[in-house]
Amino acid sequence: MKAITVEAKMPGSARLEDIPEPDVRNGSVLVEAIAVGVCGTDVEIVEGKYGWAPPGKGRLVLGHESLGRVLDPGTSGALQKGDLVVGIVRRPDPVPCPNCAVGEWDMCRNGQYTERGIKELDGFMSERWRIEPEYVMKIDPSLGLLGVLLEPTTVVTKAWEQVVAVGQRAFWEPRTVLVTGAGPIGLLAALVAKQHGLEVHVLDRAESGVKPDLVRSLGATYHTGTVATIGFEPDVIVECTGVGQVINDAVRGIAPGGVVCLTGVGTGGTAVGSAVADAAAAAVLKNNVIVGSVNANKRHWYRAGQVLNRADPAWLAGLVTRRERPEAFMHALRRQPDDIKVVIQFTDA
Ligand SMILES: [Zn+2]
């Protein structure tokens, strides 16, 4: 079968190649790939900056934002042939740490977790893949291709849960949410905040293209410029850019008692020395919490399914801006100005 594979930490090594059918030891459920979303992590792996092949193997099958159709439900009594499914990405570490032991593998304490398509487990960019029944999420068939948005939505449902958990340390009635960055994660964060009945604002650099329209059609307000110029102090900021200056502005611009949730992963930027102490002083004097959030556990995967089911399918469809065939995977990984979510499509949904 065809698969998109990469030699870990080797730039330029990605290729579409023939590999053996998936090993039954990877799980009793056999799935036919429909589509796989691409994200910044895939680009980093292809550029040789990230990623680990399975132990004893040279190459890693790429892809963690899956959507497929069950060919053989295996030992799962809950699945039937033809069901649309998405595979959970992370597996608990083998020790396990206390958090993995209770099913909170997203909060793994020792870093020995594994991840499909990223860390020591083959991903989903192959014509067929296998998975353990307990790591399969069945999706509403009416979602069709939009089920490929489930994985990025789990990142946001977990982040929102963190915001709520932190907020509830005190009397808390949030009214306004600012999302920084209108990529897939930012737009899905805006969707979740909107579904919770909050007044939602989204800030991005783009002054034209699809982003302003997607934000407005959600009933949210679109801003360009900076956090300092939006004209109010948000009760919640969900930071999705990973850009140092935006993070700094978010910490300074949050309302008293407010929560800043960081979901973006960036590097570098300018050293800010005393500015860190200034930002910390602001956080102290305003009782702010800055919380980082990554990955998701089964509870968040379940919630993410509910979020997608409640959303307007036409709006969700607007997030999938480009579909490419597996042969054109390199083209899929190359960012274009109007891209939100690009998917590699193996078969029709
Ligand atoms: Zn762990």
PDB file of C-alpha atoms and ligand atoms in Angstrom, residues 93 97 100 108-110, ligand 1:
ATOM      1  CA  ASP A  93       3.970   6.157  28.615  1.00  0.00           C
ATOM      2  CA  CYS A  97       3.466   8.217  35.251  1.00  0.00           C
ATOM      3  CA  CYS A 100      -0.950   8.464  32.227  1.00  0.00           C
ATOM      4  CA  CYS A 108       2.216  13.044  30.833  1.00  0.00           C
ATOM      5  CA  ARG A 109       4.876  13.831  33.425  1.00  0.00           C
ATOM      6  CA  ASN A 110       7.894  11.894  32.139  1.00  0.00           C
TER       7      ASN A 110
HETATM    8 ZN    ZN B   1       3.051   9.693  31.374  1.00  0.00          ZN
END
